């Protein structure tokens, strides 16, 4: 009897436990996991189609289109919707006439598709063709719309604008730098579908509107960009050079009017481009600047009071034996002023200036100019250059750095340094974007630090360097091939050795440069030109004065009239014989 009671109680407890578990499971399904199951059910009942936002456009300073997105249509098949081969043939027969694609090719695309839900047949169809396909109402055939990015300027602005990936995400240039602003936010459309995933009705309550991206107005001027690219490309081919860079800037605002890096690339074909061609060398290539560094160091020395404007230095008849410093081309100089040292580009004279300044004054001045640190230009990939801290300087560094050795810079750093000289001694930040256009079409100006915000050089020093010393370089010295007849050009040439990774210098190859601007009394632009590794074997020369200065001249000849700084030259009548003048 006792055993029987125990069995009954145990059975009752077991039944209670089972019912308790069932009740808990029902509670769990109805309340605890209700939201998850509802979401899972919705996924089975609904189809979600993402709606990509239109990416913002990019225009130059005069409104010329440099990047834009247009709707592109693709006709596709959904292979799982075709019940037999006969249905595929019917669709192929109809699409053959509408798309002008062979019917057997359409059948092959559908039969061999690896994705049962999507087999593209023809991309980039026009609106009329799209409408014809929609009106044909073919089972298993659909139209996909997507935004396609275009870069109308192609190679001209490839390094600046950059490109995007398949997910409409910026991968290089401004497309990468301002991706979050340009991209906007994605939306979605929701449709109720049957068991075969065919749309039955829209679910507007679940729809999320896409928000188009904002747009950019650049400081870049496509015409000036073409002036620079054309001149650089011609000289690069003439001298069989490895590469070339060019920059044109407004010295008062830091606005970049042109930035060219050669070789260049077409953003439409970036996937098939040599990675070396895709580097924007203006920002990424770090090199010893050579003689174009001399005016910066001389200006720091004058500003600090370490030397005087009329002070003379013994240039050791061309060889400073104690520090093993000679002159380019084995030139021999005696006593020379600061101005004459710039005009004749004396290495020994600059070494003497460095010794008189001392290490700390030289280092502090170069740091204030921004060397050894990024300029903050609004483009990706900028390198900071190399300016070693004082504890890594040797006893010879103070004599080498003043003529552009033992320091490495980028082209954008050098262009910015000459802007400081040109604008009277004020620091500016190089920048490429002038304004943003929001989604309502309102223009939002971006605040960029402009000249006058803070002087890092006495105005009288900057003016003297531009209007006295560097005009002398063009009128009397190594920069004579940059001179213009109707405007005073100023600037400095440089022929820099290329440092080798293991130490020492490549004695056969050079970087030939010119940096300057015009007019000297109030510079409208600063121009930097560097030709990398011109072929010396051609016998045409390789110095900055011979190779780079004529390129700067050509750029200034076209840019200054274009900007209204000079009158455009009047074309001569074909019947007019120019007057002969004595040389």
Coordinates of C-alpha atoms in Angstrom, one line a residue:
X1 CA 0.0 0.0 0.0
X2 CA 2.8 2.3 0.9
X3 CA 4.7 1.6 -2.3
X4 CA 1.4 2.3 -4.3
X5 CA 1.0 5.7 -2.7
X6 CA 4.6 6.6 -3.4
X7 CA 4.2 5.6 -7.1
X8 CA 1.0 7.8 -7.3
X9 CA 2.7 10.8 -5.7
X10 CA 5.8 10.4 -8.0
X11 CA 3.5 10.2 -11.1
X12 CA 1.6 13.3 -10.0
X13 CA 4.8 15.2 -9.4
X14 CA 6.1 14.2 -12.8
X15 CA 2.9 15.3 -14.5
X16 CA 3.0 18.6 -12.7
X17 CA 6.7 19.1 -13.8
X18 CA 5.8 18.3 -17.4
X19 CA 2.8 20.7 -17.4
X20 CA 5.0 23.3 -15.7
X21 CA 7.5 23.0 -18.4
X22 CA 4.9 23.3 -21.1
X23 CA 3.4 26.4 -19.4
X24 CA 6.9 27.9 -19.2
X25 CA 7.6 27.1 -22.8
X26 CA 4.3 28.7 -23.9
X27 CA 5.1 31.8 -21.8
X28 CA 8.6 31.9 -23.3
X29 CA 7.2 31.7 -26.8
X30 CA 4.3 34.2 -26.2
X31 CA 6.1 36.8 -24.2
X32 CA 9.9 36.4 -23.8
X33 CA 10.7 35.6 -27.4
X34 CA 7.7 37.1 -29.0
X35 CA 9.6 40.0 -30.6
X36 CA 12.3 37.7 -32.1
X37 CA 9.8 35.4 -33.6
X38 CA 7.8 38.3 -35.0
X39 CA 10.9 39.7 -36.6
X40 CA 11.7 36.2 -38.0
X41 CA 8.2 35.9 -39.4
X42 CA 8.4 39.4 -40.9
X43 CA 11.7 38.4 -42.7
X44 CA 9.9 35.4 -44.2
X45 CA 6.9 37.5 -45.2
X46 CA 8.7 40.6 -46.3
X47 CA 11.4 41.5 -48.8
X48 CA 13.6 44.4 -48.0
X49 CA 15.2 46.3 -50.9
X50 CA 17.9 48.8 -49.9
X51 CA 17.6 52.3 -51.3
X52 CA 21.1 53.8 -51.7
X53 CA 21.3 57.6 -51.3
X54 CA 22.6 59.7 -54.2
X55 CA 26.3 60.5 -53.5
X56 CA 27.0 64.2 -53.4
X57 CA 28.6 65.9 -56.4
X58 CA 32.0 67.6 -56.5
X59 CA 32.7 70.8 -58.6
X60 CA 35.7 73.0 -59.1
X61 CA 35.9 76.7 -58.0
X62 CA 34.0 77.7 -61.2
X63 CA 31.3 75.1 -61.0
X64 CA 32.7 72.6 -63.4
X65 CA 31.6 69.0 -62.6
X66 CA 34.4 66.7 -61.4
X67 CA 32.3 63.9 -59.8
X68 CA 28.6 63.0 -59.9
X69 CA 26.3 60.0 -59.5
X70 CA 23.6 59.1 -62.0
X71 CA 21.0 56.3 -62.0
X72 CA 22.1 53.2 -63.8
X73 CA 19.7 50.4 -64.7
X74 CA 20.5 46.7 -65.0
X75 CA 18.2 44.0 -66.4
X76 CA 18.5 40.8 -64.4
X77 CA 16.9 37.4 -64.2
X78 CA 15.8 35.4 -61.1
X79 CA 16.7 31.8 -62.2
X80 CA 14.6 30.1 -59.4
X81 CA 11.4 31.7 -60.9
X82 CA 11.7 29.8 -64.1
X83 CA 9.8 26.5 -63.9
X84 CA 11.2 24.9 -67.1
X85 CA 13.4 25.6 -70.1
X86 CA 10.5 26.8 -72.1
X87 CA 9.9 29.8 -69.8
X88 CA 13.6 30.7 -70.2
X89 CA 13.2 30.6 -74.0
X90 CA 10.2 32.8 -74.0
X91 CA 11.9 35.4 -71.9
X92 CA 15.1 35.2 -74.0
X93 CA 13.1 35.6 -77.2
X94 CA 11.4 38.8 -75.9
X95 CA 14.6 40.3 -74.4
X96 CA 16.5 39.6 -77.6
X97 CA 14.5 42.4 -79.4
X98 CA 14.4 44.8 -76.4
X99 CA 18.1 44.5 -75.4
X100 CA 19.7 43.5 -78.7
X101 CA 21.4 40.7 -76.8
X102 CA 21.4 37.2 -78.6
X103 CA 18.8 34.9 -77.2
X104 CA 21.2 32.0 -76.7
X105 CA 23.4 34.3 -74.6
X106 CA 20.5 35.2 -72.4
X107 CA 19.6 31.5 -71.9
X108 CA 23.2 30.7 -71.1
X109 CA 23.4 33.5 -68.4
X110 CA 20.2 32.2 -66.7
X111 CA 21.1 28.5 -66.9
X112 CA 24.7 29.0 -65.7
X113 CA 24.0 31.5 -62.9
X114 CA 25.5 30.6 -59.6
X115 CA 23.1 32.8 -57.7
X116 CA 19.5 31.5 -58.0
X117 CA 18.1 34.9 -57.0
X118 CA 20.2 37.1 -59.3
X119 CA 21.7 36.8 -62.8
X120 CA 22.6 40.1 -64.5
X121 CA 21.8 40.2 -68.2
X122 CA 22.6 43.8 -69.3
X123 CA 23.9 46.8 -67.4
X124 CA 23.6 50.6 -68.1
X125 CA 20.4 50.4 -70.1
X126 CA 18.6 53.6 -70.9
X127 CA 15.3 54.7 -69.6
X128 CA 13.3 53.8 -72.7
X129 CA 14.7 50.3 -72.6
X130 CA 14.0 50.0 -68.9
X131 CA 10.4 51.0 -69.5
X132 CA 10.0 48.5 -72.4
X133 CA 11.3 45.6 -70.2
X134 CA 8.9 46.6 -67.3
X135 CA 6.0 46.8 -69.7
X136 CA 6.8 43.4 -71.1
X137 CA 5.9 41.9 -67.7
X138 CA 8.2 38.8 -68.1
X139 CA 8.1 36.4 -65.1
X140 CA 11.5 36.1 -63.5
X141 CA 12.9 39.3 -65.2
X142 CA 13.5 42.4 -63.2
X143 CA 15.1 45.8 -63.2
X144 CA 17.7 46.9 -60.7
X145 CA 18.5 50.6 -60.3
X146 CA 21.7 51.8 -58.7
X147 CA 23.8 54.9 -58.6
X148 CA 26.9 55.0 -60.8
X149 CA 29.7 57.4 -60.2
X150 CA 31.2 59.4 -63.0
X151 CA 34.4 61.4 -63.0
X152 CA 34.2 63.7 -66.1
X153 CA 37.7 65.1 -65.8
X154 CA 39.3 61.7 -65.7
X155 CA 43.1 61.8 -65.3
X156 CA 43.2 65.5 -64.9
X157 CA 41.9 65.3 -61.3
X158 CA 42.3 61.6 -60.6
X159 CA 44.7 62.0 -57.6
X160 CA 42.6 64.8 -56.1
X161 CA 39.0 63.4 -56.5
X162 CA 40.0 59.8 -56.0
X163 CA 37.5 57.0 -56.5
X164 CA 34.9 54.8 -54.8
X165 CA 34.3 51.0 -54.4
X166 CA 31.4 48.8 -55.3
X167 CA 29.7 49.7 -52.0
X168 CA 29.7 53.4 -53.0
X169 CA 32.3 54.0 -50.3
X170 CA 35.3 56.4 -50.9
X171 CA 38.6 54.7 -51.3
X172 CA 41.0 57.5 -52.3
X173 CA 41.3 61.3 -52.6
X174 CA 38.5 63.6 -51.6
X175 CA 36.0 60.7 -52.1
X176 CA 37.7 59.1 -49.1
X177 CA 38.5 62.2 -47.1
X178 CA 34.9 63.4 -47.2
X179 CA 33.2 60.0 -47.6
X180 CA 30.8 60.4 -44.6
X181 CA 29.6 63.8 -45.9
X182 CA 29.3 62.7 -49.5
X183 CA 27.7 59.3 -48.9
X184 CA 24.5 60.3 -47.2
X185 CA 22.4 57.5 -45.5
X186 CA 20.8 54.5 -47.0
X187 CA 17.0 53.8 -46.9
X188 CA 14.9 50.8 -47.6
X189 CA 11.6 49.7 -49.2
X190 CA 9.7 46.8 -47.8
X191 CA 7.3 44.5 -49.7
X192 CA 5.0 41.7 -48.6
X193 CA 5.9 38.5 -50.6
X194 CA 4.4 35.1 -51.2
X195 CA 6.0 31.7 -50.6
X196 CA 8.0 32.1 -53.8
X197 CA 9.3 35.6 -52.7
X198 CA 7.1 37.3 -55.3
X199 CA 5.9 40.8 -54.2
X200 CA 2.3 41.1 -53.2
X201 CA 2.0 44.6 -51.8
X202 CA 4.2 47.4 -50.4
X203 CA 4.6 48.0 -46.7
X204 CA 4.9 51.7 -46.5
X205 CA 4.9 51.8 -42.8
X206 CA 8.2 50.1 -42.7
X207 CA 9.8 52.2 -45.4
X208 CA 12.9 54.3 -44.5
X209 CA 13.7 57.2 -46.8
X210 CA 17.3 57.5 -48.0
X211 CA 19.0 60.8 -47.4
X212 CA 21.2 62.1 -50.2
X213 CA 24.8 63.1 -49.5
X214 CA 26.1 66.6 -49.3
X215 CA 28.3 68.1 -52.1
X216 CA 31.7 69.9 -52.3
X217 CA 32.9 73.1 -54.0
X218 CA 36.7 73.0 -54.4
X219 CA 39.3 75.7 -54.5
X220 CA 40.8 73.8 -57.5
X221 CA 40.4 75.4 -60.9
X222 CA 40.3 72.8 -63.7
X223 CA 41.8 75.3 -66.2
X224 CA 44.8 76.0 -64.0
X225 CA 45.0 72.3 -63.3
X226 CA 45.2 71.7 -67.1
X227 CA 47.9 74.4 -67.5
X228 CA 50.1 72.7 -64.9
X229 CA 49.5 69.1 -66.1
X230 CA 50.2 70.0 -69.8
X231 CA 53.4 71.8 -69.0
X232 CA 54.7 69.1 -66.6
X233 CA 53.8 66.3 -69.0
X234 CA 55.6 67.9 -71.9
X235 CA 58.8 68.5 -69.9
X236 CA 58.6 65.0 -68.3
X237 CA 58.5 63.4 -71.7
X238 CA 61.2 65.7 -73.1
X239 CA 63.6 64.7 -70.3
X240 CA 62.4 61.1 -70.0
X241 CA 61.9 61.8 -66.3
X242 CA 60.5 59.2 -63.9
X243 CA 57.9 61.5 -62.4
X244 CA 56.8 65.1 -61.9
X245 CA 54.7 67.2 -59.5
X246 CA 53.3 70.7 -59.6
X247 CA 51.3 72.9 -57.2
X248 CA 49.7 76.3 -57.6
X249 CA 48.4 78.0 -54.4
X250 CA 46.9 81.3 -53.3
X251 CA 49.5 82.5 -50.8
X252 CA 47.0 84.5 -48.8
X253 CA 44.3 81.8 -48.2
X254 CA 46.2 78.5 -48.6
X255 CA 43.7 77.6 -51.3
X256 CA 45.1 75.0 -53.7
X257 CA 44.3 76.1 -57.3
X258 CA 46.1 73.1 -58.9
X259 CA 47.8 70.0 -57.8
X260 CA 49.3 67.6 -60.3
X261 CA 51.2 64.3 -59.8
X262 CA 52.6 62.4 -62.7
X263 CA 52.3 59.6 -63.7
X264 CA 48.5 59.8 -63.2
X265 CA 45.6 57.5 -63.6
X266 CA 42.0 57.3 -64.7
X267 CA 39.7 56.7 -61.7
X268 CA 37.3 54.8 -64.0
X269 CA 40.0 52.1 -64.4
X270 CA 41.7 52.3 -61.0
X271 CA 41.5 48.5 -60.5
X272 CA 43.8 48.0 -63.5
X273 CA 46.3 50.7 -62.6
X274 CA 49.8 50.3 -61.3
X275 CA 49.8 51.3 -57.6
X276 CA 52.8 53.5 -58.2
X277 CA 50.7 55.7 -60.5
X278 CA 48.0 56.1 -57.9
X279 CA 50.3 57.8 -55.4
X280 CA 49.8 61.6 -55.1
X281 CA 53.5 62.4 -54.9
X282 CA 52.7 66.0 -53.8
X283 CA 51.7 64.5 -50.4
X284 CA 53.5 61.1 -50.2
X285 CA 57.0 61.6 -51.7
X286 CA 59.5 62.7 -49.0
X287 CA 62.7 64.0 -50.5
X288 CA 65.7 66.2 -49.6
X289 CA 64.8 69.6 -51.1
X290 CA 68.2 70.9 -51.9
X291 CA 68.6 74.6 -52.8
X292 CA 64.9 75.5 -52.7
X293 CA 65.3 75.2 -48.9
X294 CA 67.9 78.0 -48.7
X295 CA 65.5 81.1 -48.7
X296 CA 63.5 79.6 -45.8
X297 CA 66.6 79.2 -43.7
X298 CA 67.9 82.6 -44.7
X299 CA 64.6 84.2 -43.7
X300 CA 64.7 82.4 -40.3
X301 CA 68.2 83.7 -39.7
X302 CA 67.2 87.3 -40.6
X303 CA 64.0 87.1 -38.6
X304 CA 65.9 85.9 -35.5
X305 CA 68.6 88.6 -35.8
X306 CA 71.3 86.0 -36.2
X307 CA 72.5 87.7 -39.4
X308 CA 72.0 91.2 -41.0
X309 CA 70.6 92.0 -44.4
X310 CA 73.9 93.4 -45.7
X311 CA 76.2 91.1 -43.8
X312 CA 78.8 89.3 -45.9
X313 CA 80.1 85.7 -45.6
X314 CA 83.3 84.2 -46.9
X315 CA 82.4 81.4 -49.2
X316 CA 85.9 79.9 -49.1
X317 CA 86.6 80.1 -52.8
X318 CA 84.2 77.2 -53.4
X319 CA 85.2 74.7 -50.8
X320 CA 84.6 74.7 -47.0
X321 CA 87.3 72.3 -46.1
X322 CA 86.5 72.0 -42.4
X323 CA 83.0 70.7 -43.2
X324 CA 83.7 69.2 -46.6
X325 CA 81.2 71.4 -48.4
X326 CA 81.6 72.3 -52.1
X327 CA 79.5 74.3 -54.6
X328 CA 77.3 72.9 -57.3
X329 CA 79.2 72.8 -60.5
X330 CA 82.5 73.5 -58.6
X331 CA 81.8 77.2 -58.7
X332 CA 84.1 79.5 -56.7
X333 CA 82.8 82.4 -54.6
X334 CA 84.5 84.8 -52.2
X335 CA 82.7 87.3 -50.0
X336 CA 78.9 87.4 -50.6
X337 CA 75.9 89.0 -49.0
X338 CA 72.7 87.1 -48.1
X339 CA 71.1 88.2 -51.3
X340 CA 74.1 87.1 -53.4
X341 CA 74.1 83.7 -51.7
X342 CA 70.5 83.2 -52.8
X343 CA 71.2 84.5 -56.3
X344 CA 74.2 82.2 -56.9
X345 CA 72.8 79.4 -54.6
X346 CA 76.0 79.0 -52.6
X347 CA 76.1 76.0 -50.3
X348 CA 79.1 77.3 -48.4
X349 CA 77.4 80.6 -47.8
X350 CA 74.3 78.8 -46.4
X351 CA 76.6 76.6 -44.2
X352 CA 78.1 79.8 -42.7
X353 CA 74.7 81.2 -42.0
X354 CA 73.7 78.0 -40.3
X355 CA 76.8 78.1 -38.1
X356 CA 76.0 81.7 -37.1
X357 CA 72.4 80.8 -36.3
X358 CA 73.2 77.8 -34.1
X359 CA 71.3 74.5 -33.9
X360 CA 68.4 75.6 -31.7
X361 CA 67.5 78.7 -33.6
X362 CA 67.5 76.8 -36.8
X363 CA 65.5 73.9 -35.5
X364 CA 62.9 76.1 -33.8
X365 CA 62.5 78.2 -36.9
X366 CA 62.0 75.2 -39.1
X367 CA 59.4 73.7 -36.7
X368 CA 57.5 77.0 -36.7
X369 CA 57.4 76.8 -40.5
X370 CA 55.8 73.4 -40.2
X371 CA 58.6 71.1 -41.3
X372 CA 58.7 67.6 -39.8
X373 CA 54.9 67.7 -39.4
X374 CA 51.8 67.4 -41.6
X375 CA 50.3 70.6 -43.1
X376 CA 46.8 69.4 -42.4
X377 CA 45.7 69.6 -46.0
X378 CA 42.3 68.0 -46.5
X379 CA 43.5 65.0 -48.5
X380 CA 44.5 61.5 -47.3
X381 CA 48.0 60.1 -47.4
X382 CA 50.0 63.1 -46.4
X383 CA 53.5 62.3 -45.0
X384 CA 55.0 64.6 -42.3
X385 CA 58.5 64.7 -43.7
X386 CA 61.7 64.3 -41.6
X387 CA 63.2 66.9 -39.3
X388 CA 65.2 65.1 -36.7
X389 CA 65.1 66.4 -33.1
X390 CA 68.2 68.1 -31.9
X391 CA 69.5 65.1 -30.0
X392 CA 69.9 63.3 -33.3
X393 CA 71.9 66.1 -35.0
X394 CA 75.5 65.6 -35.7
X395 CA 78.2 68.4 -35.5
X396 CA 77.7 68.8 -39.3
X397 CA 73.9 69.0 -39.4
X398 CA 73.8 72.8 -38.7
X399 CA 75.8 73.2 -41.9
X400 CA 74.0 70.7 -44.1
X401 CA 70.4 71.5 -43.3
X402 CA 70.7 75.1 -44.5
X403 CA 71.3 74.0 -48.1
X404 CA 68.6 71.3 -48.0
X405 CA 70.4 68.2 -46.9
X406 CA 69.7 66.1 -43.8
X407 CA 66.1 67.2 -43.9
X408 CA 63.2 65.7 -45.9
X409 CA 60.1 67.5 -47.1
X410 CA 57.0 67.0 -49.2
X411 CA 56.1 69.2 -52.1
X412 CA 53.0 70.6 -50.2
X413 CA 55.3 71.6 -47.3
X414 CA 57.6 73.5 -49.6
X415 CA 54.7 75.2 -51.4
X416 CA 53.2 76.3 -48.0
X417 CA 56.6 77.7 -46.9
X418 CA 56.9 79.9 -50.0
X419 CA 53.3 81.0 -49.4
X420 CA 54.5 82.3 -46.0
X421 CA 57.2 84.3 -47.7
X422 CA 54.8 85.6 -50.3
X423 CA 52.0 86.7 -48.0
X424 CA 54.3 88.7 -45.6
X425 CA 55.1 86.1 -43.0
X426 CA 51.7 84.6 -42.0
X427 CA 51.0 80.9 -41.6
X428 CA 48.3 79.4 -43.9
X429 CA 46.8 75.9 -44.1
X430 CA 46.7 74.3 -47.6
X431 CA 43.2 73.2 -48.4
X432 CA 41.2 71.8 -51.3
X433 CA 37.6 72.2 -50.3
X434 CA 36.2 75.7 -50.2
X435 CA 32.5 75.1 -49.3
X436 CA 29.9 72.4 -48.7
X437 CA 26.5 72.4 -50.4
X438 CA 23.9 70.8 -48.0
X439 CA 20.9 68.8 -49.0
X440 CA 18.7 71.8 -49.4
X441 CA 21.2 73.5 -51.7
X442 CA 22.5 76.0 -49.2
X443 CA 26.2 76.7 -49.4
X444 CA 28.2 76.4 -46.2
X445 CA 31.5 78.1 -46.3
X446 CA 34.3 76.3 -44.5
X447 CA 36.5 78.3 -42.3
X448 CA 40.2 78.0 -43.2
X449 CA 42.9 80.0 -41.5
X450 CA 44.1 82.7 -43.8
X451 CA 47.1 85.0 -44.0
X452 CA 47.2 87.6 -41.2
X453 CA 45.8 85.2 -38.6
X454 CA 49.3 84.9 -37.0
X455 CA 52.7 86.0 -38.2
X456 CA 55.6 83.6 -37.8
X457 CA 58.0 85.8 -39.8
X458 CA 58.5 89.6 -39.6
X459 CA 56.7 91.2 -42.7
X460 CA 59.8 93.2 -43.6
X461 CA 61.9 90.0 -43.7
X462 CA 59.4 88.2 -45.9
X463 CA 59.1 91.2 -48.2
X464 CA 62.8 91.6 -48.5
X465 CA 63.3 87.9 -49.3
X466 CA 60.7 88.0 -52.1
X467 CA 61.2 91.5 -53.6
X468 CA 64.9 91.7 -53.2
X469 CA 66.7 88.3 -52.9
X470 CA 64.4 86.0 -54.9
X471 CA 63.7 88.5 -57.7
X472 CA 67.5 88.6 -58.0
X473 CA 67.5 84.8 -58.5
X474 CA 65.3 85.3 -61.5
X475 CA 66.8 88.4 -62.9
X476 CA 70.5 87.7 -62.3
X477 CA 70.9 84.1 -61.2
X478 CA 69.9 80.5 -61.6
X479 CA 66.2 81.2 -62.2
X480 CA 66.5 83.3 -65.3
X481 CA 64.5 80.9 -67.4
X482 CA 61.4 81.6 -65.3
X483 CA 61.4 85.3 -66.1
X484 CA 58.5 87.0 -67.8
X485 CA 58.7 90.1 -69.9
X486 CA 55.6 91.9 -68.5
X487 CA 55.7 90.8 -64.9
X488 CA 58.4 90.4 -62.2
X489 CA 58.8 86.7 -61.2
X490 CA 60.5 85.7 -58.0
X491 CA 61.7 82.3 -56.9
X492 CA 64.4 79.8 -56.3
X493 CA 65.8 76.9 -58.2
X494 CA 67.0 73.6 -56.7
X495 CA 68.9 70.6 -57.9
X496 CA 68.7 68.1 -55.1
X497 CA 70.6 64.8 -54.7
X498 CA 68.5 61.8 -54.0
X499 CA 69.3 60.2 -50.7
X500 CA 69.8 56.4 -50.8
X501 CA 68.1 54.2 -48.2
X502 CA 71.4 52.8 -46.8
X503 CA 73.0 56.2 -46.6
X504 CA 74.9 58.4 -49.1
X505 CA 73.5 59.9 -52.3
X506 CA 72.6 58.8 -55.8
X507 CA 75.2 60.8 -57.8
X508 CA 73.5 60.2 -61.2
X509 CA 69.9 61.2 -60.4
X510 CA 68.4 64.4 -59.1
X511 CA 65.1 66.2 -58.3
X512 CA 65.1 69.4 -60.3
X513 CA 62.8 72.1 -58.8
X514 CA 61.7 75.7 -59.0
X515 CA 59.4 77.4 -56.4
X516 CA 58.3 81.0 -56.7
X517 CA 55.5 83.2 -57.9
X518 CA 54.5 86.6 -59.4
X519 CA 54.0 89.5 -59.3
X520 CA 56.8 90.3 -56.8
X521 CA 55.1 93.4 -55.3
X522 CA 51.9 91.4 -54.4
X523 CA 52.2 87.7 -55.4
X524 CA 48.9 86.3 -56.8
X525 CA 50.1 82.7 -56.9
X526 CA 52.9 80.5 -55.6
X527 CA 54.0 77.8 -58.1
X528 CA 56.1 74.7 -57.3
X529 CA 57.5 72.5 -60.0
X530 CA 59.7 69.4 -59.4
X531 CA 60.9 67.0 -62.1
X532 CA 62.1 63.7 -60.6
X533 CA 65.1 61.9 -62.2
X534 CA 65.4 63.7 -65.5
X535 CA 67.6 61.6 -67.9
X536 CA 71.1 63.1 -67.7
X537 CA 72.2 60.9 -70.6
X538 CA 70.2 63.0 -73.0
X539 CA 72.8 65.8 -72.5
X540 CA 70.2 68.5 -72.1
X541 CA 71.1 69.3 -68.5
X542 CA 69.3 68.4 -65.3
X543 CA 69.4 71.4 -63.0
X544 CA 66.4 73.1 -61.6
X545 CA 67.2 76.3 -63.6
X546 CA 67.3 74.3 -66.8
X547 CA 64.5 71.8 -66.3
X548 CA 62.0 73.1 -63.8
X549 CA 62.2 76.9 -64.2
X550 CA 60.8 76.9 -67.8
X551 CA 57.8 74.9 -66.7
X552 CA 57.1 77.4 -64.0
X553 CA 57.3 80.2 -66.6
X554 CA 54.8 78.4 -68.8
X555 CA 52.4 77.9 -65.9
X556 CA 52.6 81.6 -64.9
X557 CA 52.3 82.8 -68.5
X558 CA 48.9 81.1 -68.7
X559 CA 47.7 81.4 -65.1
X560 CA 48.3 85.1 -64.5
X561 CA 46.2 86.4 -67.5
X562 CA 43.6 83.7 -66.7
X563 CA 43.2 85.2 -63.2
X564 CA 43.1 88.7 -64.5
X565 CA 46.4 89.7 -62.9
X566 CA 47.9 90.4 -66.4
X567 CA 46.3 91.3 -69.7
X568 CA 46.0 88.5 -72.1
X569 CA 48.6 88.8 -74.9
X570 CA 46.9 90.0 -78.1
X571 CA 47.4 87.6 -81.0
X572 CA 49.5 89.0 -83.8
X573 CA 48.1 89.4 -87.3
X574 CA 49.6 86.8 -89.7
X575 CA 50.7 89.7 -92.0
X576 CA 52.6 91.5 -89.2
X577 CA 56.3 91.0 -89.1
X578 CA 57.7 91.4 -85.5
X579 CA 60.3 94.0 -85.0
X580 CA 63.9 92.7 -84.7
X581 CA 65.7 93.8 -81.6
X582 CA 69.3 93.5 -80.6
X583 CA 70.2 91.1 -77.9

